[in-house]
Amino acid sequence: MTDIQLVELTVNGERHELAIPPRRTLADVLRHDLGLTGTHVGCEHGICGACTVLVDDAPARACLLFAVQVENAAIRTVESLSGPDGGLSDLQQCFGEHHGLQCGFCTPGFLMLAEGYLAEEPDASREEIREVVASNLCRCTGYQTIVDAVEDCAGRRRAALQSALDSAPQHATQSAPQSAPQSAPQSALDGASA
């Protein structure tokens, strides 16, 4: 008799209640129970990275995690990258423009790896991006075009952020009367010299 466990998972912002064996991998739950087949299963040993998803915004290998381990986490798959209209995300567009995919099998894993990494390191250098993408395996592209795509996306995101900051309304701090600085209490000054 197989044990079954009730698990609640939040995947791509949606809550799912599942009755699954405790040793069912997250990759199998995503693909077979939730129908999110963008998460690919390659080596099933955590080496290839084809099954990379984001768990609480950090890249993780779905083949190495049991679904019960991520019950209270926010899980994102490659399906979460597209916009509400089904259009491609900026990262997906960059992969297309730079030919960062050929057969496409490893691409969802690279996209999620890059999405998590760029969220954490928006100012990543080309060498840092090269080192990060080396953790996933690609048998077609030779990695150069993947690095180009991630680097271009990072640059576009930085430029968009800078543009938004530049066009944000400036607060009128100069129009408000400025009061004279107050002197600190003597007790605070005494503590500073201790």
XYZ file of N, CA and C in Angstrom:
582
model
N 0.839 -1.181 0.000
C 0.000 0.000 0.000
C 0.888 1.251 0.000
N 0.611 2.162 -0.889
C 1.391 3.380 -1.010
C 0.788 4.460 -0.125
N 1.659 5.145 0.630
C 1.200 6.270 1.431
C 0.877 7.433 0.515
N -0.166 8.137 0.847
C -0.552 9.335 0.107
C -0.568 10.495 1.088
N -0.086 11.639 0.644
C -0.028 12.813 1.501
C -0.734 13.973 0.795
N -1.492 14.730 1.556
C -2.147 15.915 1.018
C -1.150 17.067 1.053
N -0.940 17.693 -0.099
C 0.041 18.769 -0.226
C -0.627 19.950 -0.910
N -0.343 21.154 -0.417
C -0.807 22.373 -1.068
C 0.404 23.091 -1.646
N 0.386 23.287 -2.945
C 1.496 23.953 -3.619
C 1.011 25.234 -4.285
N 1.846 26.266 -4.238
C 1.566 27.499 -4.967
C 2.505 27.529 -6.166
N 1.923 27.370 -7.341
C 2.697 27.313 -8.577
C 2.195 28.404 -9.519
N 3.118 29.266 -9.920
C 2.792 30.379 -10.815
C 1.631 31.208 -10.265
N 1.621 31.374 -8.955
C 0.615 32.203 -8.297
C -0.708 31.523 -8.021
N -0.862 30.280 -8.432
C -2.108 29.548 -8.201
C -1.898 28.470 -7.152
N -2.889 28.326 -6.283
C -2.834 27.334 -5.206
C -3.412 26.019 -5.718
N -2.711 24.915 -5.443
C -3.163 23.588 -5.864
C -3.129 22.655 -4.663
N -4.189 21.879 -4.494
C -4.236 20.873 -3.439
C -4.122 19.508 -4.117
N -3.123 18.739 -3.707
C -2.834 17.465 -4.369
C -2.699 16.349 -3.354
N -3.165 15.181 -3.712
C -2.947 13.977 -2.911
C -1.909 13.154 -3.659
N -0.680 13.115 -3.128
C 0.439 12.496 -3.842
C 1.278 11.648 -2.894
N 2.043 10.718 -3.442
C 3.007 9.994 -2.607
C 4.067 10.969 -2.090
N 4.523 10.808 -0.857
C 5.486 11.747 -0.287
C 6.805 11.828 -1.056
N 7.156 10.775 -1.798
C 8.425 10.786 -2.520
C 8.267 11.181 -3.996
N 7.143 11.780 -4.343
C 6.928 12.239 -5.729
C 7.719 13.522 -5.923
N 8.511 13.558 -6.985
C 9.359 14.729 -7.210
C 8.518 15.916 -7.670
N 9.057 17.089 -7.429
C 8.392 18.304 -7.890
C 8.271 18.286 -9.410
N 9.293 17.795 -10.095
C 9.242 17.734 -11.565
C 8.057 16.886 -12.027
N 7.847 15.735 -11.397
C 6.725 14.868 -11.783
C 5.380 15.511 -11.459
N 5.283 16.188 -10.320
C 4.033 16.859 -9.966
C 3.729 17.961 -10.978
N 4.750 18.758 -11.308
C 4.532 19.844 -12.269
C 4.081 19.307 -13.614
N 4.769 18.300 -14.106
C 4.483 17.785 -15.439
C 3.215 16.940 -15.493
N 3.097 15.976 -14.586
C 2.032 14.983 -14.698
C 0.757 15.357 -13.943
N 0.898 16.003 -12.802
C -0.289 16.336 -12.019
C -0.864 17.701 -12.393
N 0.005 18.657 -12.721
C -0.459 20.005 -13.032
C -0.421 20.333 -14.522
N 0.160 19.446 -15.333
C 0.188 19.654 -16.778
C 1.109 20.764 -17.245
N 2.075 21.144 -16.402
C 3.038 22.194 -16.763
C 4.268 21.532 -17.376
N 4.150 21.179 -18.639
C 5.179 20.373 -19.299
C 6.372 21.192 -19.791
N 6.394 22.484 -19.524
C 7.561 23.287 -19.865
C 8.768 22.915 -19.032
N 8.534 22.366 -17.853
C 9.633 21.880 -17.017
C 10.052 20.523 -17.569
N 11.235 20.480 -18.163
C 11.695 19.244 -18.796
C 12.505 18.394 -17.823
N 12.461 17.103 -18.034
C 13.229 16.166 -17.221
C 14.279 15.535 -18.121
N 15.543 15.747 -17.763
C 16.631 15.208 -18.564
C 17.342 14.088 -17.839
N 18.271 14.445 -16.994
C 19.133 13.455 -16.352
C 18.525 12.838 -15.098
N 17.609 13.514 -14.446
C 17.000 13.097 -13.177
C 18.029 12.909 -12.065
N 19.171 13.572 -12.196
C 20.224 13.536 -11.166
C 20.667 14.942 -10.773
N 19.991 15.973 -11.270
C 20.329 17.343 -10.926
C 21.534 17.907 -11.647
N 21.964 17.252 -12.710
C 23.168 17.685 -13.417
C 22.843 18.577 -14.614
N 21.829 18.238 -15.389
C 21.604 18.931 -16.656
C 20.917 20.280 -16.504
N 20.062 20.436 -15.518
C 19.374 21.705 -15.305
C 18.143 21.925 -16.158
N 17.734 20.955 -16.947
C 16.551 21.119 -17.786
C 15.288 21.325 -16.955
N 15.296 20.850 -15.720
C 14.120 20.944 -14.857
C 14.166 22.149 -13.923
N 15.045 23.102 -14.175
C 15.194 24.250 -13.275
C 13.910 25.071 -13.205
N 13.473 25.327 -11.981
C 12.334 26.191 -11.685
C 12.791 27.176 -10.612
N 11.958 28.133 -10.292
C 12.264 29.043 -9.195
C 11.451 28.625 -7.973
N 12.135 28.480 -6.858
C 11.491 28.187 -5.578
C 11.828 29.362 -4.671
N 10.807 30.124 -4.307
C 11.010 31.372 -3.570
C 12.055 32.240 -4.269
N 11.905 32.349 -5.584
C 12.723 33.198 -6.456
C 14.151 32.708 -6.673
N 14.517 31.562 -6.150
C 15.866 31.024 -6.341
C 15.802 29.811 -7.273
N 16.712 29.708 -8.243
C 16.718 28.546 -9.127
C 16.936 27.248 -8.341
N 16.162 26.232 -8.704
C 16.260 24.927 -8.042
C 15.971 23.833 -9.053
N 16.571 22.679 -8.846
C 16.355 21.523 -9.714
C 15.108 20.767 -9.238
N 14.067 20.779 -10.049
C 12.801 20.147 -9.671
C 12.909 18.633 -9.569
N 13.900 18.041 -10.230
C 14.046 16.578 -10.157
C 14.662 16.130 -8.841
N 15.275 17.061 -8.107
C 15.926 16.713 -6.843
C 15.067 17.052 -5.625
N 13.940 17.686 -5.847
C 13.073 18.087 -4.746
C 11.833 17.209 -4.712
N 11.455 16.801 -3.516
C 10.147 16.185 -3.353
C 9.137 17.322 -3.259
N 7.973 17.141 -3.822
C 6.958 18.198 -3.804
C 6.611 18.599 -2.374
N 6.616 17.650 -1.450
C 6.272 17.971 -0.060
C 7.287 18.921 0.566
N 8.498 18.978 0.039
C 9.528 19.868 0.580
C 9.246 21.339 0.283
N 8.460 21.615 -0.717
C 8.235 23.003 -1.136
C 6.784 23.423 -0.927
N 6.135 22.808 0.026
C 4.714 23.076 0.256
C 4.442 24.542 0.595
N 5.281 25.178 1.337
C 5.041 26.569 1.735
C 5.846 27.568 0.901
N 6.318 27.150 -0.243
C 7.142 28.005 -1.094
C 6.341 28.490 -2.302
N 6.838 29.568 -2.901
C 6.277 30.054 -4.163
C 7.100 29.451 -5.291
N 6.461 28.685 -6.139
C 7.140 27.982 -7.231
C 6.760 28.656 -8.547
N 7.775 28.893 -9.374
C 7.529 29.448 -10.705
C 8.142 28.534 -11.749
N 7.378 28.282 -12.791
C 7.865 27.502 -13.918
C 7.997 28.418 -15.133
N 8.514 27.881 -16.213
C 8.712 28.677 -17.423
C 7.390 29.243 -17.937
N 6.290 28.576 -17.640
C 4.995 29.075 -18.079
C 4.666 30.435 -17.460
N 5.287 30.746 -16.334
C 5.015 32.022 -15.655
C 5.664 33.216 -16.354
N 6.562 32.974 -17.274
C 7.274 34.076 -17.918
C 6.422 34.846 -18.910
N 5.485 34.189 -19.550
C 4.689 34.881 -20.564
C 3.741 35.872 -19.907
N 3.407 36.905 -20.659
C 2.516 37.936 -20.157
C 1.079 37.471 -20.133
N 0.179 38.300 -19.589
C -1.238 37.939 -19.525
C -1.849 37.698 -20.906
N -1.279 38.354 -21.909
C -1.781 38.169 -23.281
C -1.127 36.974 -23.977
N -0.254 36.265 -23.253
C 0.431 35.121 -23.836
C 1.695 35.484 -24.589
N 2.044 36.764 -24.607
C 3.247 37.212 -25.301
C 4.510 36.800 -24.559
N 5.602 36.829 -25.270
C 6.880 36.444 -24.692
C 7.391 37.499 -23.718
N 8.092 37.045 -22.700
C 8.740 37.966 -21.768
C 9.963 38.571 -22.447
N 10.531 39.590 -21.813
C 11.739 40.206 -22.365
C 12.875 39.194 -22.472
N 12.992 38.312 -21.494
C 14.048 37.298 -21.519
C 13.828 36.319 -22.665
N 12.605 35.875 -22.855
C 12.305 34.967 -23.960
C 12.567 35.642 -25.307
N 12.210 36.919 -25.423
C 12.474 37.642 -26.662
C 13.972 37.710 -26.951
N 14.766 37.956 -25.903
C 16.221 38.020 -26.095
C 16.777 36.671 -26.532
N 16.265 35.590 -25.966
C 16.712 34.259 -26.392
C 16.411 34.059 -27.868
N 15.230 34.497 -28.312
C 14.882 34.368 -29.722
C 15.747 35.240 -30.617
N 15.938 36.490 -30.220
C 16.723 37.417 -31.033
C 18.185 37.016 -31.153
N 18.730 36.406 -30.114
C 20.144 36.020 -30.129
C 20.339 34.546 -30.488
N 19.268 33.883 -30.880
C 19.334 32.458 -31.243
C 19.910 31.647 -30.084
N 19.411 31.931 -28.868
C 19.893 31.249 -27.669
C 19.278 29.882 -27.467
N 18.699 29.327 -28.510
C 18.147 27.978 -28.435
C 18.232 27.340 -29.809
N 18.347 26.040 -29.793
C 18.284 25.307 -31.056
C 17.220 24.228 -30.927
N 17.545 23.101 -30.303
C 16.508 22.073 -30.166
C 15.450 22.498 -29.152
N 15.818 23.341 -28.182
C 14.867 23.874 -27.220
C 14.655 23.051 -25.970
N 15.228 21.860 -25.896
C 14.973 21.011 -24.733
C 15.483 21.645 -23.446
N 16.656 22.232 -23.479
C 17.246 22.814 -22.277
C 16.767 24.236 -22.009
N 16.105 24.851 -22.971
C 15.775 26.272 -22.897
C 14.939 26.656 -21.674
N 13.884 25.922 -21.307
C 13.127 26.326 -20.117
C 14.000 26.396 -18.860
N 14.917 25.462 -18.719
C 15.818 25.478 -17.574
C 16.738 26.680 -17.593
N 17.257 27.028 -18.773
C 18.106 28.215 -18.890
C 17.313 29.488 -18.612
N 16.088 29.553 -19.112
C 15.261 30.737 -18.886
C 15.006 30.944 -17.397
N 14.670 29.885 -16.681
C 14.378 30.031 -15.254
C 15.650 30.306 -14.460
N 16.748 29.701 -14.857
C 18.029 29.991 -14.210
C 18.367 31.469 -14.376
N 18.251 31.971 -15.607
C 18.571 33.369 -15.887
C 17.595 34.310 -15.193
N 16.315 33.977 -15.186
C 15.309 34.826 -14.539
C 15.623 34.977 -13.048
N 15.931 33.883 -12.389
C 16.273 33.945 -10.969
C 17.566 34.695 -10.721
N 18.552 34.458 -11.563
C 19.848 35.100 -11.380
C 19.773 36.609 -11.620
N 19.092 37.022 -12.687
C 19.000 38.448 -12.982
C 18.183 39.196 -11.932
N 17.231 38.532 -11.314
C 16.477 39.177 -10.232
C 17.382 39.434 -9.032
N 18.317 38.527 -8.817
C 19.243 38.662 -7.686
C 20.430 39.553 -8.033
N 20.905 39.472 -9.254
C 22.096 40.208 -9.694
C 21.805 40.978 -10.987
N 21.054 42.068 -10.912
C 20.705 42.791 -12.146
C 21.899 43.435 -12.848
N 22.985 43.647 -12.128
C 24.183 44.248 -12.722
C 25.240 43.204 -13.063
N 24.827 41.988 -13.323
C 25.770 40.902 -13.589
C 26.655 41.216 -14.793
N 27.920 40.905 -14.663
C 28.848 41.083 -15.778
C 28.745 39.880 -16.720
N 29.312 40.035 -17.896
C 29.305 38.937 -18.876
C 29.984 37.695 -18.303
N 31.087 37.884 -17.593
C 31.798 36.738 -17.012
C 30.956 36.048 -15.938
N 30.250 36.828 -15.138
C 29.375 36.239 -14.117
C 28.238 35.467 -14.773
N 27.660 36.018 -15.826
C 26.594 35.321 -16.551
C 27.127 34.032 -17.146
N 28.311 34.085 -17.719
C 28.925 32.886 -18.306
C 29.093 31.791 -17.251
N 29.539 32.188 -16.073
C 29.740 31.211 -15.001
C 28.415 30.598 -14.547
N 27.377 31.430 -14.450
C 26.075 30.930 -14.000
C 25.473 29.969 -15.014
N 25.457 30.341 -16.282
C 24.816 29.468 -17.269
C 25.589 28.167 -17.474
N 26.845 28.126 -17.062
C 27.618 26.883 -17.176
C 27.083 25.788 -16.262
N 26.199 26.141 -15.327
C 25.652 25.130 -14.423
C 24.567 24.283 -15.093
N 24.067 24.717 -16.244
C 23.101 23.929 -17.007
C 23.786 23.400 -18.259
N 23.278 22.294 -18.760
C 23.877 21.681 -19.946
C 23.073 21.989 -21.203
N 23.797 22.326 -22.266
C 23.214 22.514 -23.588
C 24.103 21.780 -24.576
N 23.507 20.967 -25.407
C 24.296 20.193 -26.365
C 24.302 20.826 -27.752
N 23.584 21.934 -27.934
C 23.442 22.508 -29.271
C 24.161 23.834 -29.476
N 23.958 24.779 -28.572
C 24.300 26.163 -28.879
C 25.756 26.530 -28.657
N 26.464 25.820 -27.809
C 27.817 26.223 -27.465
C 27.831 27.350 -26.447
N 26.684 27.691 -25.888
C 26.518 28.651 -24.785
C 26.700 30.116 -25.168
N 27.445 30.433 -26.186
C 27.730 31.831 -26.504
C 26.450 32.624 -26.724
N 25.530 32.074 -27.474
C 24.291 32.787 -27.767
C 23.399 32.905 -26.528
N 23.500 31.947 -25.629
C 22.748 32.021 -24.366
C 23.302 33.159 -23.515
N 24.617 33.246 -23.424
C 25.255 34.336 -22.677
C 24.872 35.675 -23.307
N 24.895 35.752 -24.639
C 24.510 36.987 -25.333
C 23.081 37.388 -24.970
N 22.170 36.418 -24.960
C 20.762 36.694 -24.666
C 20.570 37.195 -23.246
N 21.200 36.547 -22.288
C 21.048 36.934 -20.881
C 21.674 38.307 -20.652
N 22.839 38.530 -21.258
C 23.507 39.821 -21.109
C 22.654 40.947 -21.707
N 22.082 40.713 -22.874
C 21.236 41.716 -23.517
C 20.009 42.004 -22.662
N 19.372 40.970 -22.140
C 18.193 41.156 -21.297
C 18.548 41.962 -20.050
N 19.665 41.650 -19.427
C 20.099 42.394 -18.236
C 20.286 43.873 -18.583
N 20.911 44.143 -19.711
C 21.116 45.523 -20.137
C 19.806 46.243 -20.401
N 18.864 45.560 -21.043
C 17.564 46.167 -21.324
C 16.798 46.468 -20.031
N 16.877 45.543 -19.092
C 16.181 45.763 -17.821
C 16.794 46.930 -17.051
N 18.110 47.035 -17.067
C 18.757 48.168 -16.396
C 18.370 49.481 -17.069
N 18.344 49.494 -18.404
C 17.980 50.707 -19.138
C 16.525 51.089 -18.861
N 15.632 50.113 -18.806
C 14.222 50.398 -18.526
C 14.046 50.943 -17.120
N 14.770 50.385 -16.173
C 14.699 50.872 -14.794
C 15.218 52.302 -14.715
N 16.335 52.571 -15.382
C 16.901 53.915 -15.368
C 15.947 54.911 -16.019
N 15.316 54.500 -17.099
C 14.357 55.365 -17.783
C 13.168 55.672 -16.880
N 12.696 54.661 -16.170
C 11.571 54.871 -15.241
C 11.969 55.804 -14.114
N 13.180 55.647 -13.621
C 13.659 56.536 -12.557
C 13.814 57.964 -13.061
N 14.326 58.106 -14.277
C 14.526 59.429 -14.847
C 13.210 60.156 -15.106
N 12.161 59.414 -15.464
C 10.883 60.038 -15.785
C 9.951 60.144 -14.584
N 10.338 59.611 -13.440
C 9.505 59.704 -12.238
C 9.436 61.152 -11.784
N 8.254 61.581 -11.318
C 8.153 62.978 -10.869
C 9.054 63.231 -9.670
N 9.710 64.366 -9.720
C 10.587 64.758 -8.614
C 9.725 65.336 -7.508
N 9.989 64.930 -6.285
C 9.257 65.474 -5.149
C 9.747 66.883 -4.870
N 8.843 67.759 -4.603
C 9.175 69.164 -4.378
C 9.667 69.373 -2.951
N 10.851 68.867 -2.677
C 11.405 68.994 -1.326
C 11.891 70.403 -1.065
N 12.240 71.143 -2.119
C 12.750 72.492 -1.916
C 11.653 73.479 -1.594
N 10.400 73.188 -1.996
C 9.324 74.134 -1.737
C 8.862 74.092 -0.284
N 9.109 73.003 0.409
C 8.711 72.912 1.814
C 9.717 73.681 2.658
N 9.218 74.434 3.631
C 10.150 75.175 4.480
C 11.003 74.205 5.284
N 12.252 74.519 5.353
C 13.165 73.670 6.102
C 13.391 74.291 7.461
N 13.220 73.475 8.479
C 13.425 73.983 9.826
C 14.908 73.902 10.170
N 15.282 74.718 11.096
C 16.674 74.706 11.540
C 16.964 73.395 12.243
N 18.163 72.828 12.041
C 18.476 71.569 12.696
C 18.434 71.753 14.207
N 17.844 70.749 14.839
C 17.767 70.793 16.291
C 19.002 70.135 16.864
N 19.419 70.627 18.003
C 20.595 70.026 18.622
C 20.184 68.738 19.321
N 21.084 67.789 19.335
C 20.813 66.501 19.960
C 20.813 66.657 21.471
N 20.006 65.850 22.155
C 20.026 65.908 23.605
C 21.417 65.561 24.129
N 21.748 66.117 25.270
C 23.072 65.899 25.863
C 23.333 64.417 26.105
N 22.267 63.635 26.451
C 22.480 62.206 26.731
C 22.935 61.463 25.478
N 22.412 61.871 24.300
C 22.827 61.243 23.054
C 24.271 61.590 22.728
N 24.636 62.827 23.011
C 26.019 63.252 22.772
C 26.974 62.533 23.704
N 26.569 62.310 24.927
C 27.407 61.589 25.873
C 27.650 60.163 25.411
N 26.600 59.525 24.879
C 26.747 58.138 24.410
C 27.640 58.040 23.205
N 27.692 59.068 22.358
C 28.513 59.037 21.158
C 29.986 59.068 21.470
N 30.342 59.666 22.590
C 31.771 59.767 22.898
C 32.277 58.571 23.704
N 31.355 57.709 24.112
C 31.767 56.564 24.938
C 32.484 55.518 24.144
